Backbone as a ProteinNet text record, in pm:
[ID]
protein_1_A
[PRIMARY]
XXXXXXXXXXXXXXXXXXXXXXXXXXXXXXXXXXXXXXXXXXXXXXXXXXXXXXXXXXXXXXXXXXXXXXXXXXXXXXXXXXXXXXXXXXXXXXXXXXXXXXXXXXXXXXXXXXXXXXXXXXXXXXXXXXXXXXXXXXXXXXXXXXXXXXXXXXXXXXXXXXXXXXXXXXXXXXXXXXXXXXXXXXXXXXXXXXXXXXXXXXXXXXXXXXXX
[TERTIARY]
13033.7	13089.1	13090.1	13088.5	13105.4	12952.9	12850.7	12717	12679.2	12729.4	12717.5	12766	12874	12939.1	12860.6	12812.1	12725.6	12595.2	12530.3	12418.8	12429.3	12525.8	12549.2	12605.4	12659.9	12696.4	12566.7	12467.7	12346.7	12262.3	12273.5	12207.7	12268.7	12405.2	12467	12428	12410.9	12382.3	12236.8	12140.3	12012	11995.8	12079.1	12067.2	12115.4	12207.5	12251.9	12147.2	12088.6	11972.8	11865.3	11826.3	11707.8	11747	11854.1	11907	11880.1	11920.9	11883.9	11736	11665.2	11519.4	11461.5	11511.4	11477.8	11505.6	11635.3	11661.3	11576.3	11552.8	11445.1	11317.4	11261.4	11116.6	11136.4	11229.2	11248	11264.7	11324.2	11338.4	11193.9	11126	10992.5	10903.2	10908.8	10818.7	10837.4	10978.8	11010.4	10995.1	11001.4	10999.9	10849.4	10777.7	10637.2	10529.6	10550.3	10445.3	10470.1	10532.5	10573.1	10455.5	10342.1	10211.4	10165.1	10196.4	10152.9	10258.5	10255	10346.8	10385.1	10298.3	10324.2	10426.8	10430.2	10540.6	10675.5	10684.1	10823	10870.1	10797.6	10846.7	10949.3	11030.1	11130.8	11059.9	10947.1	10877.1	10859.7	10806.1	10779.1	10910.5	11018.3	11144.9	11210.5	11200.9	11239.9	11169.9	11042.7	10965.1	11007.5	11036.7	11066.7	11215.1	11305.2	11433.2	11427.5	11339.3	11313.5	11260	11164.2	11118.5	11219.7	11297.7	11405.8	11501.9	11548	11639.3	11562.4	11432.8	11365.8	11359.4	11328.5	11342.6	11477.4	11577.8	11714.9	11754.2	11724.5	11745.3	11652.7	11528.5	11437.3	11475.8	11503.1	11516.6	11636.8	11759.8	11861.9	11819.9	11740.2	11699.5	11597.5	11500.7	11418.4	11513.5	11611.6	11724.6	11770.4	11807.7	11872.9	11774.4	11650.7	11549.8	11508.8	11531.8	11503.9	11617.8	11730.7	11853.6	11910	11906.7	11948.9	12090.4	12140.5	12270.8	12369.8	12466.8	12549.9	12698.9	12772.9	12931.2	12969.5	13048.5	13103.6	13228.2	13258.9	13396.8	13502.6	13437.2	13519.9	13586.3	13515.2	13561.7	13591.3	13561.2	13585.6	13512.2	13397.9	13322.3	13168.9	13096.6	12947.4	12892.7	12782.5	12696.5	12549.1	12461.3	12328.9	12325.6	12247.7	12235.7	12119.7	12173.1	12090.9	12000.2	12023.8	11920.2	11785.6	11785.4	11663.4	11612.8	11557.9	11534.9	11424.7	11318.8	11214.8	11252.3	11335.2	11370.6	11476.6	11563	11671.4	11608.8	11506.4	11452	11361.5	11289.6	11213.2	11298.6	11410.6	11499.9	11558.4	11593.5	11650.2	11553.5	11425.1	11303.2	11284.4	11277.3	11245.2	11369	11501.3	11610.8	11674	11668.6	11721.3	11627.2	11548	11449	11356.9	11296.7	11185.3	11255.3	11361.5	11417.1	11474.3	11537.8	11616.3	11513.2	11410.9	11307.1	11211.1	11184.4	11127	11189.6	11330.8	11417.8	11411.7	11425.6	11411.1	11290.7	11174.2	11048.7	11035	11078.5	11054.6	11141.3	11269.7	11354.3	11306.2	11256.2	11196.9	11085	10997.3	10893.4	10942.2	11043.3	11103.3	11160.8	11246	11308.2	11209.1	11101.2	10992.4	10945.5	10904.1	10846.3	10937.2	11054.1	11165.2	11170.8	11184.8	11192.4	11069.6	10960.5	10834.7	10826.2	10882.6	10899.4	10991	11099.5	11216.8	11150.5	11049.7	10988.6	10883.4	10845.9	10740.1	10781.8	10910.3	10960.6	11073.9	11111.4	11217	11343.9	11431.4	11562	11654.2	11626.9	11713	11644.7	11542.2	11470.2	11536.7	11504.6	11549.1	11511.5	11388	11316.5	11406.4	11451.2	11536.6	11667.8	11739.3	11859	11833.5	11724	11704.3	11661.9	11594.2	11567	11698.3	11773.1	11911	11994.8	11993.5	12064.8	11998.7	11860.7	11806.7	11846.6	11839	11881.6	12023.6	12111.1	12262.6	12268.5	12187.8	12179.4	12125.5	12029.6	11965.7	12052.1	12130.9	12223.6	12331.1	12377.4	12472.5	12423	12297	12236.6	12222	12177.7	12140	12285.9	12390.1	12528.4	12561.9	12530.3	12553.4	12461.1	12339.7	12242.5	12298.9	12348.8	12416.8	12537.7	12602.1	12727.2	12676.8	12573.8	12511.5	12455.4	12393.4	12344.3	12440.5	12560.4	12692	12738.9	12741.3	12787	12699.2	12573.5	12493.3	12459.3	12496.4	12471.3	12541.4	12671.9	12715.9	12655.3	12609.5	12540.1	12402.5	12339.4	12214.2	12239.8	12349.5	12390.5	12411.4	12473.9	12498.6	12379.3	12274.1	12155.2	12086.2	12071.3	12005.1	12081.7	12205.6	12299.3	12259.2	12256.3	12214.8	12082.9	11988.6	11844.7	11834.9	11913.4	11904.1	11974.8	12093.5	12171.2	12224.6	12155.6	12196.7	12340.1	12418.7	12552.9	12656.8	12616.8	12715.9	12800.3	12775.8	12849.4	12977.4	13090.6	13229.9	13266.4	13345.2	13383.7	13441.5	13521.2	13587.9	13480.5	13365.6	13259	13205.8	13210.3	13153	13256.9	13369	13481	13472.8	13454.1	13434.6	13330.7	13218.9	13106.1	13143.6	13219.3	13262.6	13365.7	13449.2	13553.8	13480.7	13380.9	13306.8	13239.8	13172.1	13097.7	13203.2	13326.4	13429.9	13484.4	13505.9	13549	13443.1	13314.7	13205.7	13185.2	13217.7	13201.2	13304.6	13424.6	13529.4	13508.3	13461.2	13429.7	13312.5	13218.9	13120.8	13146.7	13241.7	13298.5	13379.5	13462.8	13545.7	13452.2	13341.7	13255.1	13187.2	13140.5	13079.7	13183.9	13309.1	13413.6	13433.5	13446.1	13483.4	13360.3	13243.8	13116.3	13085.1	13151.6	13129	13235.6	13209.5	13316.9	13365.9	13273.9	13321.9	13413.3	13381	13440.7	13581.8	13610.1	13748.4	13822.7	13741.9	13828.3	13879	13797.6	13848.2	13952.3	13935.2	14049.8	14174.2	14182.7	14302.2	14365.8	14281.7	14333.8	14397.6	14336.3	14393.2	14537.3	14552.7	14660.1	14775.8	14738.4	14827.3	14873.9	14797.5	14833.6	14932.1	14901.3	14998.4	15136.2	15155.8	15286.2	15354.8	15300.6	15353.4	15450.6
15268.6	15235.6	15094.3	15003	14873.5	14830.9	14872.4	14843.8	14906.5	15031.4	15087.9	15012.9	14940.7	14855.8	14723.9	14667.1	14561.1	14570.2	14697.7	14735	14716.7	14785.2	14801.1	14665	14582.2	14425.9	14357.4	14366.2	14306.4	14346.9	14485.3	14529	14451.2	14445	14376.9	14226.5	14168.8	14020.9	14004.7	14087.4	14094.8	14110.4	14213.8	14252.8	14140.8	14062.4	13948.9	13830.1	13802.9	13695.4	13747	13875.8	13912.9	13941.2	13966.6	13980.5	13844.1	13737.4	13601.1	13574.4	13616.9	13601.8	13684.1	13800.2	13914	13839	13778.3	13694.9	13580.8	13506.4	13391.3	13434.3	13540	13595.5	13638.4	13708.3	13747	13622.3	13525.1	13398.2	13326.9	13335.1	13280.5	13360.1	13480.4	13577	13539.7	13525.3	13515.5	13367.1	13278.7	13115.1	13070.6	13131.6	13056.5	13164.9	13275.8	13373.4	13476.3	13436	13520.3	13578.1	13511.3	13570.8	13692.2	13716.6	13848.5	13939.4	14023.4	14114.9	14222.9	14249	14366.1	14316.5	14173.8	14129.9	14127.6	14156	14149.6	14292	14395.7	14537.9	14581.7	14684.2	14736.8	14803	14860.8	14905.4	14803.9	14680.7	14580.3	14529	14515.5	14475.3	14579.2	14701.9	14808	14806.2	14790.5	14778.1	14668.6	14556.4	14431.2	14465.4	14522.1	14570.3	14654.7	14764.6	14867.1	14797.4	14708.6	14636.1	14565.1	14489.5	14401.1	14484.1	14613.2	14703.4	14758	14798.1	14858	14750.3	14624.6	14520.4	14499.2	14509.4	14488.5	14596.4	14714.1	14836.5	14825.6	14786.8	14792.1	14694	14568.8	14452.5	14485.2	14533.2	14558.2	14683.5	14770.3	14879.6	14836.4	14742.3	14679.5	14606.2	14524.2	14477.9	14568.4	14686.2	14798.3	14850.6	14874.7	14927.3	14830.8	14698.5	14600.7	14586	14644.4	14629.4	14495.1	14442.2	14292.3	14305.7	14414.4	14432.3	14466.5	14394	14426.3	14389.8	14456.2	14431.6	14326.1	14221	14133.5	14155.1	14173.6	14196.5	14070.2	13953.2	13837.7	13838.3	13855	13864.7	13986.1	14099.8	14234	14259.2	14200.3	14211.8	14225.1	14275.8	14283.8	14183.2	14126.5	14017.9	14046.1	13947.9	13958.4	13911.2	13975.8	13953	13826.3	13700	13589.9	13558.5	13656.8	13634	13699.6	13786.1	13838.6	13757.8	13629.1	13526.6	13558.4	13617.6	13638.1	13735.8	13844.8	13952.4	13886.1	13797	13733.7	13635.9	13552.1	13445.8	13507.2	13615.8	13678.6	13738.6	13792.5	13838.7	13742.3	13615.8	13510.7	13444.9	13437.6	13394.5	13479.7	13626.4	13725.8	13736.4	13751.4	13801.7	13674.3	13546.6	13444	13319	13290.3	13179	13198.8	13312.3	13345	13339.2	13427.4	13425.2	13289.1	13221.6	13094.2	12984.7	12963.5	12861.5	12913	13037.6	13091.4	13063.4	13078.6	13056.7	12922.8	12823.6	12678.7	12637.2	12698.1	12653.2	12697.1	12828.4	12894.8	12816	12787.6	12725.2	12573.2	12514.7	12383.6	12388.3	12483.2	12500.6	12527.3	12606.7	12653.1	12526.6	12439.6	12328	12224.6	12212	12124	12158.4	12295.4	12345.7	12338	12358.4	12355.7	12211.4	12108.9	11981.6	11919.6	11978.4	11937.7	11993.8	12111.6	12163.2	12088.8	12042.3	11958.7	11836.3	11781.8	11663.3	11672	11809.7	11839.6	11898.8	11938.3	11998.1	11926	11958.8	11893.9	11927.1	11830.5	11854	11950	11974.5	12068.8	12214.5	12241.9	12359.2	12463	12590.3	12701.5	12694.9	12663.4	12655.7	12555.8	12438.7	12350.2	12422.4	12495.4	12550	12654.5	12716	12828.5	12765.3	12645	12579.2	12520.3	12457.7	12416.4	12523.6	12650.2	12750.5	12804.5	12805.4	12841.8	12756.8	12617.7	12525.9	12541.7	12582.6	12604.2	12720.5	12822.2	12934.7	12901.6	12831.5	12798.9	12705	12621.7	12533.9	12614.5	12729.7	12813	12894.8	12941.3	13019.9	12922.3	12802.2	12712.1	12676.7	12672.7	12640.9	12760.7	12896.1	13010.3	13010.3	12963	12950.4	12855.3	12737	12630	12690.2	12768	12824.7	12919.1	13002.8	13090.1	13013.7	12910.1	12813.8	12767.2	12731	12680.8	12779.3	12897.2	13017.8	13050.5	13025.1	13054.9	12941.8	12815.9	12697.5	12699.3	12739.3	12737.6	12852.1	12956.7	13058.5	13001.8	12925.2	12849.6	12760.7	12685.2	12596.7	12678.6	12799.6	12878.3	12931.6	12972.8	13023.7	12926.4	12795.8	12684.3	12645.8	12651.4	12621.6	12721	12857.5	12952	12948.7	12908.7	12889.4	12773.1	12673.4	12562.5	12584.1	12631.5	12665.3	12806.7	12905.3	13042.3	13079.5	13139.2	13189.5	13074.6	12951.9	12833.6	12807.9	12873.5	12836	12910.2	12836.2	12881.8	12992.1	13071.5	13192.7	13166.6	13066.3	13022.1	12983.1	12953.3	12912.6	13037.2	13140.6	13281.8	13323.1	13306.4	13333.8	13234.7	13117.2	13018.7	13045.4	13106.1	13142.7	13266.4	13360.8	13460.7	13416.6	13317.8	13268.4	13198.4	13116.2	13032.9	13128.6	13242.3	13341.2	13408.3	13444.8	13495.3	13405.6	13281.8	13176.8	13163.7	13139.4	13114	13236.5	13360.2	13480.1	13484.9	13450.6	13442.3	13334.9	13219.9	13109.1	13158.4	13227.7	13271.5	13374.6	13467.3	13560.5	13494.7	13414.1	13326.1	13250.8	13189.7	13111.9	13204.8	13324.2	13420.3	13469.6	13472.4	13510.6	13414.4	13282.3	13184.7	13152.4	13174.7	13139.6	13247.8	13372	13489.3	13504.7	13457.9	13438.9	13599.9	13696.2	13822.3	13899	13862.4	13909	13855.6	13717.9	13650.4	13705.1	13738	13793.4	13944.6	14012.4	14154	14137.1	14052.1	14044.3	13999.3	13893.8	13850.1	13954.3	14023	14111.2	14235.4	14265	14369.2	14322.1	14204.6	14135	14136.8	14103	14095.1	14235.8	14332.1	14468.7	14517	14482.5	14526.5	14467.7	14338.5	14282.6	14290.8	14347.7	14372.7	14483.7
17122.5	16981.1	16945.6	17047.7	17029.3	16972	17048.2	17021.9	16877.6	16862.4	16728.1	16617.5	16635.5	16539.2	16517.8	16633.5	16627.8	16552.8	16570.2	16513.5	16362.6	16305.9	16168.2	16108.6	16197.1	16153.8	16143.3	16220.8	16223.7	16102.5	16063.5	15937.9	15821.6	15809.4	15702.3	15694.3	15804.2	15801.1	15761.6	15800.6	15758.2	15620.7	15566.2	15417.3	15341.3	15388	15303.2	15294.7	15415.2	15404.2	15325.2	15337.3	15257.1	15108.5	15089.7	14941.6	14878.2	14934.3	14861.3	14849.5	14958.7	14949.5	14828.6	14813	14703.4	14568.6	14564	14432.8	14407.8	14523.2	14509.9	14462.4	14514	14474.4	14335.1	14301.2	14140.8	14062.8	14099.8	14008.8	14008.3	14109.2	14116.5	14017.1	14020.2	13935.9	13782.2	13755.1	13617.8	13560.7	13650.4	13610.6	13620.5	13720	13747.6	13710.2	13779.6	13754.3	13630.8	13535	13436.9	13358.8	13352.6	13286.1	13348.1	13476.7	13550.2	13521.4	13430.6	13389.5	13482.3	13562.1	13661.4	13773	13793.9	13886	13817.6	13682	13636.2	13603.1	13662.8	13633.7	13736.3	13694.6	13772	13901.7	13883.9	14012.3	14123.8	14068.4	14176.8	14241.1	14164.4	14220	14302.2	14277.3	14365.6	14485.4	14475.3	14609.3	14694.6	14642.9	14715.1	14778.3	14700.1	14756.5	14863.5	14844.4	14956.2	15074.7	15064.8	15179	15259.3	15182.9	15241.7	15315.7	15270	15340.3	15462.9	15439.6	15563.5	15671.9	15637.9	15745.5	15802	15721	15769.6	15858.2	15824.9	15938.2	16058.2	16047.9	16153.4	16257.5	16228.1	16321	16425.1	16393.5	16491.4	16582.7	16519.8	16606.8	16710.5	16685.7	16793.7	16888.3	16853.7	16949.1	17034.4	16998.7	17057.7	17159.6	17117.9	17217.4	17314.7	17296.4	17392.2	17493.4	17468.8	17544.4	17517.7	17403.9	17365.1	17317.9	17282.2	17252.2	17368.5	17405.5	17516.3	17489.7	17574.3	17571	17668.4	17616	17683.2	17732.1	17871.9	17903.1	17899.2	17894	17890.1	17735	17638.1	17504	17439.9	17516.7	17471.7	17330.1	17321.6	17195.7	17228.6	17143.8	17170.5	17112.9	17177.9	17144.3	17174	17118.8	17163.3	17313	17392.7	17517.3	17534.3	17550.3	17532.1	17654.1	17748.4	17870.5	17808.3	17734.2	17684.4	17571.7	17605.7	17521.2	17402.9	17442.1	17348.4	17250.4	17293.5	17196.4	17083.2	17149.3	17054.4	16959	17028.2	16944.4	16826.1	16877	16760.7	16653.1	16680.5	16596.9	16502.9	16549.6	16471.3	16389.1	16431.8	16339.1	16224	16255.5	16146.4	16060.4	16118.7	16037.8	15960.7	16018.1	15962.6	15910.3	16011.9	15991	15875.8	15865.2	15770.2	15622.4	15604.4	15470.3	15429	15523.9	15489.9	15452.3	15531	15483.4	15374.6	15362	15250.4	15117.6	15122.6	15015.2	14967.7	15056.8	15036.9	14973.7	15026.4	14981.8	14828.3	14801.1	14672.6	14574.6	14605.5	14503.1	14488.5	14592.1	14567.2	14468.8	14465.6	14379.4	14245.7	14226.2	14092.2	14043.1	14104.1	14066.5	14016.6	14084.6	14046.9	13914.7	13913.1	13789	13659.7	13692.2	13585.4	13528.1	13630.5	13586.1	13510.1	13560	13485.4	13341.1	13322.1	13188.3	13107.1	13161.5	13089.9	13025.7	13093.9	13049.8	12947.5	12927.5	12825.7	12707.3	12698.5	12571.7	12512.8	12392.2	12319.4	12378.2	12377.5	12443	12362.7	12253	12156.6	12151.9	12220.2	12209.1	12285.4	12258.9	12342.8	12476.4	12494.6	12621.1	12717.8	12661.8	12734.7	12783.1	12693.3	12732.2	12830.6	12817.7	12922.3	13062.8	13064.5	13187.2	13250.4	13180	13205.4	13292.5	13216.3	13269.5	13397.4	13413.9	13532.2	13662.4	13616.2	13716.2	13765.1	13677.2	13717	13813.8	13770.8	13858.6	14002.2	14001.6	14130.8	14217.9	14141.8	14207.3	14269.6	14213	14267.9	14379.4	14375.2	14487.1	14606.2	14580.2	14689	14760.5	14691.7	14749.4	14834.1	14799	14872	14999.3	14991.5	15113.5	15206.9	15156.2	15236.1	15313.6	15256.5	15329.6	15423.9	15390.8	15497.9	15616	15601.1	15708.3	15790.9	15728.8	15813.2	15898.3	15840.8	15925.5	16052.9	16027.7	16142.5	16232.9	16213.5	16270.8	16418	16430.9	16568.6	16653.8	16584.3	16659.1	16723	16635.1	16693.1	16798	16786.9	16909.5	17038	17027	17129.3	17182.7	17103.9	17156.7	17224.2	17178.6	17247.5	17380.2	17381.9	17498.8	17613.4	17568.7	17678.9	17710.1	17627.6	17652.4	17768.4	17755.4	17846.5	17956.4	17965.9	18077.6	18070.3	18097	18075.1	18155.5	18062.5	18109.5	18125.3	18084	18102.7	17987.1	17871.5	17753.5	17781.5	17722.5	17755.5	17666.2	17704	17618.3	17484	17486.6	17365	17241	17295.3	17202	17118.6	17203.7	17135.7	17047.4	17060.8	16957.7	16856.9	16872.9	16766.6	16665.2	16726.8	16632.3	16533	16582.2	16513.3	16410.9	16450.7	16365.9	16244.7	16274.3	16174.9	16078	16122.2	16041	15939	15996.6	15913.2	15807.5	15843.1	15745.5	15629.1	15676.2	15582.2	15484.2	15544.2	15455.1	15353.2	15395.5	15292.2	15186.6	15228.9	15136.9	15042.4	15088.9	15002.7	14909	14943.9	14854.7	14733.3	14787.9	14689.1	14593.9	14644.1	14547.7	14455.4	14500.8	14411.7	14314.1	14346.3	14239.9	14132	14178.7	14088	13988.2	14032.4	13938.9	13856.4	13884.3	13786.6	13684	13561.4	13460.4	13423.8	13406.4	13373.9	13490	13611.5	13710.9	13702.4	13677.5	13676.2	13566.7	13445.2	13324.1	13357.3	13424.8	13452.7	13559.9	13666.6	13762.2	13702.4	13610.7	13572.9	13465.6	13380	13300.1	13373.5	13506.9	13570.9	13625.6	13679.7	13727	13628.2	13506.3	13389.3	13363.8	13363.1	13330.7	13430.4	13549.7	13666	13652.6	13605.6	13598.9	13478.8	13374.7	13242.3	13240.8
[MASK]
++++++++++++++++++++++++++++++++++++++++++++++++++++++++++++++++++++++++++++++++++++++++++++++++++++++++++++++++++++++++++++++++++++++++++++++++++++++++++++++++++++++++++++++++++++++++++++++++++++++++++++++++++++

C-alpha cells in the first residue's frame, strides 16, 4: 500500500513538472512560432498534454519495475531506494531536470523576444499592452518554477549525500525533505490563488454568502 501511494505521488509530481513545461511550450508557440498555425491548434495542444501525462505515468512504473521504491522502517514511509543510483538518477533527470531546464530555456527565449518587440513598437500600441501582459504571466510562472525548484533542492542534496556516502544520511533529513515539499506545495497553491483575480472574487463572494 505504501509503495502504491508513493507511485501515485510520483505521478502527481511528474505531472506538475510537465504541466509547467506544456504551458511553456504553448507560450512559445503563441509568442514566437505563431506563424505556424498548426502549432496553435487544439489538436497539437491535446497531443502535448497526452504526451506529458504518458511520461508522468510511465516514469514511476520504471522505478517500480527496477525495485527503486522501498519502505523505510526508520521513517515508516516509502522513499526512492537511493542505492539503485542509476535508476534514481535517470528518473530525476527525466522527471525533473529535463522539464525544469527546458522551461528556463524556453522562457529565456520568450522574454528576449518580447523585449525585442517592445523596442520596435510604439509604447501605446495594442502589441505593447499584449507584450507587457505576457511578461507578467511569464513572471508569475517563473515564480512558480522557483518554488518548485526550492521544494526539490533538499531532495537533490539528499541524493548527492547518499551517492557520496551511501546510507549515512540522517533519518531527520528524509523527513525534512518531505516537510519542505509540503510547505512549498502550500506556498505554490497560495500564490496561484492570489494571482487569480476571478478565483479570489468567487472565493470571497462565497465567504460573504456563508456569513450573511
